[in-house]
PDB file of C-alpha atoms in Angstrom:
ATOM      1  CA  UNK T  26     -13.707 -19.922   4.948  1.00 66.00           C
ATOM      2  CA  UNK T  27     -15.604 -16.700   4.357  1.00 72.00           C
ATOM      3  CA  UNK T  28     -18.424 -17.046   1.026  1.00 81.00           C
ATOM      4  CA  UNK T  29     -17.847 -14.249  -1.618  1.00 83.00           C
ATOM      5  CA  UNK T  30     -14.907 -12.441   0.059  1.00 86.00           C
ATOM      6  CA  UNK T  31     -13.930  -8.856  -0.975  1.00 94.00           C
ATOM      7  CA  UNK T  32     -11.341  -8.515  -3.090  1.00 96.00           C
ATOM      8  CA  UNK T  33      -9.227  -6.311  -5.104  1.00 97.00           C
ATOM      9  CA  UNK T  34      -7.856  -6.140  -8.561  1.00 97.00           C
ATOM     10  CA  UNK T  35      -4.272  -5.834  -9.337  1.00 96.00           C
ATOM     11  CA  UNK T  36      -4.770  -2.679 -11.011  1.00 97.00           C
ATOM     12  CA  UNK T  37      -6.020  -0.866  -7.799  1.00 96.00           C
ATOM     13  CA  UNK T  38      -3.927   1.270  -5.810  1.00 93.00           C
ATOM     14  CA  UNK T  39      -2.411   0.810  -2.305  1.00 91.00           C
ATOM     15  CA  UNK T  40      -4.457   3.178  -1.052  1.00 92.00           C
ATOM     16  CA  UNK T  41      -7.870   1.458  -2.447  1.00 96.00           C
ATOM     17  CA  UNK T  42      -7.031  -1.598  -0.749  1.00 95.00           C
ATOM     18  CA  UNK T  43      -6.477   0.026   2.615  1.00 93.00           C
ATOM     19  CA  UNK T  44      -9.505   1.765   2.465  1.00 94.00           C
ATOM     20  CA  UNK T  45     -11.440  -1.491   1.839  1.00 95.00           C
ATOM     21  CA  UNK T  46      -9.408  -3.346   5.077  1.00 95.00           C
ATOM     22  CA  UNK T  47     -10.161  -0.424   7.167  1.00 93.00           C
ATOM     23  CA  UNK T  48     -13.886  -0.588   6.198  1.00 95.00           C
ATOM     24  CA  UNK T  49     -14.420  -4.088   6.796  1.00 93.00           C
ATOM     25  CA  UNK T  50     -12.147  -4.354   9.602  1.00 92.00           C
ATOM     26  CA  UNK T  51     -10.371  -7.089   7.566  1.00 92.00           C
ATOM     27  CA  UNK T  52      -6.488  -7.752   8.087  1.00 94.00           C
ATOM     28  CA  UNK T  53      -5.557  -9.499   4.455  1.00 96.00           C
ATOM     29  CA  UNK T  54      -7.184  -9.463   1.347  1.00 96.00           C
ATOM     30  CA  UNK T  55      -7.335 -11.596  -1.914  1.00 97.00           C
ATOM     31  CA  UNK T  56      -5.962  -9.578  -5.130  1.00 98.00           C
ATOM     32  CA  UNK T  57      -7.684 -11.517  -8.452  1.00 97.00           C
ATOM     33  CA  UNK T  58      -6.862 -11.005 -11.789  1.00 97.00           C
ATOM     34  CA  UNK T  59      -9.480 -13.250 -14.563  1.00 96.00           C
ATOM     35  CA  UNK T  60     -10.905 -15.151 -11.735  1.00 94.00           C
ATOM     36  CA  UNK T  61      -7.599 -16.543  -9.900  1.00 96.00           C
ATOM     37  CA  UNK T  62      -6.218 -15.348  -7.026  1.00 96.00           C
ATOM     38  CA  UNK T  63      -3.087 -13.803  -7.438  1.00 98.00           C
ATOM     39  CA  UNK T  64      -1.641 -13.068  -4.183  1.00 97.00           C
ATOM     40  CA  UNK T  65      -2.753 -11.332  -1.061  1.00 96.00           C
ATOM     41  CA  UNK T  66      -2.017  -7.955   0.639  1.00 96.00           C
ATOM     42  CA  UNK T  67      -2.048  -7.847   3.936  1.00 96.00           C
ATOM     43  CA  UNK T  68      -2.700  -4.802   6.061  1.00 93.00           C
ATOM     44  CA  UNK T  69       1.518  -5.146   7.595  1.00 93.00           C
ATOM     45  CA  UNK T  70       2.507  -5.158   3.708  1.00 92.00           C
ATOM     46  CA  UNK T  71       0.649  -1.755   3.179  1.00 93.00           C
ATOM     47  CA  UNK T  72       1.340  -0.287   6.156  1.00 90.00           C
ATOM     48  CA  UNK T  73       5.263  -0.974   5.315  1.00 90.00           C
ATOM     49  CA  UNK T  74       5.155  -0.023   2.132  1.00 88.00           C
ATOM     50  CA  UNK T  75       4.045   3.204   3.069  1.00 87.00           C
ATOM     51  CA  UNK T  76       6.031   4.164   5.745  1.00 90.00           C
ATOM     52  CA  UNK T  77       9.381   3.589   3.203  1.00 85.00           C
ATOM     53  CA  UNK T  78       7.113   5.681   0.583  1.00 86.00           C
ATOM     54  CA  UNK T  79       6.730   8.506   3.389  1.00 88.00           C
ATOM     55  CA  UNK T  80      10.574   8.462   4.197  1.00 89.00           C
ATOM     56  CA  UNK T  81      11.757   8.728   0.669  1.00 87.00           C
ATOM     57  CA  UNK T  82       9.238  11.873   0.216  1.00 87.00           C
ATOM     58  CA  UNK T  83      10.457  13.391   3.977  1.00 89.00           C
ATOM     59  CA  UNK T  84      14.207  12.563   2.667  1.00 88.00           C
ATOM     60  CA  UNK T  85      13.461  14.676  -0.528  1.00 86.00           C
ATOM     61  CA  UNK T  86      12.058  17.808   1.255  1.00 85.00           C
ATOM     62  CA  UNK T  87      14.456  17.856   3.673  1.00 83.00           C
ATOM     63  CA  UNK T  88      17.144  17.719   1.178  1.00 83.00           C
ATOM     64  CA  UNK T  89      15.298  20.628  -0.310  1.00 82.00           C
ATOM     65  CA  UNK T  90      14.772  22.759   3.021  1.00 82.00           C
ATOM     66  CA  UNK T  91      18.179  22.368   3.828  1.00 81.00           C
ATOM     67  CA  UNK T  92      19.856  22.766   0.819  1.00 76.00           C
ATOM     68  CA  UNK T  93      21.781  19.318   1.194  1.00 68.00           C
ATOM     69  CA  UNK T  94      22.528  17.815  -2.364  1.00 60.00           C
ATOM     70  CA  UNK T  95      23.300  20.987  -3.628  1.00 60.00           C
ATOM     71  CA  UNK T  96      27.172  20.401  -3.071  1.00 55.00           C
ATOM     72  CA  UNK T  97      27.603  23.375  -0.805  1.00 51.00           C
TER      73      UNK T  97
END
């Protein structure tokens, strides 16, 4: 078990924790909130959660492009 691993705070963003994986070349990491661990992200969960984030915002434009939702 790795001494003094990096870790992130609950109140950090997706993106922060990605960056820090990507760094370290780490695949999961600890989230702690007053000195317990309470869960941990792993690089799959981002990635995922993400990807849905991107095809809700692609969904959106193209709705606006096209002019779909606009009952025509």
């Amino acid at each position: 078990m790795t001494k003094n691993p990096d870790t992130i705070s609950p109140n950090k963003t997706t993106i922060d924790a990605i960056k820090i994986m990507k760094s370290k070349g780490f695949r999961h990491l600890p989230v702690i909130e007053k000195n317990q661990i309470v869960g941990i992200l792993s690089m799959r969960d981002l990635y995922d959660a993400h990807a849905e984030l991107l095809q809700e915002s692609l969904k959106k434009h193209q709705e606006f492009m096209f002019g779909t939702g606009y009952g025509i």
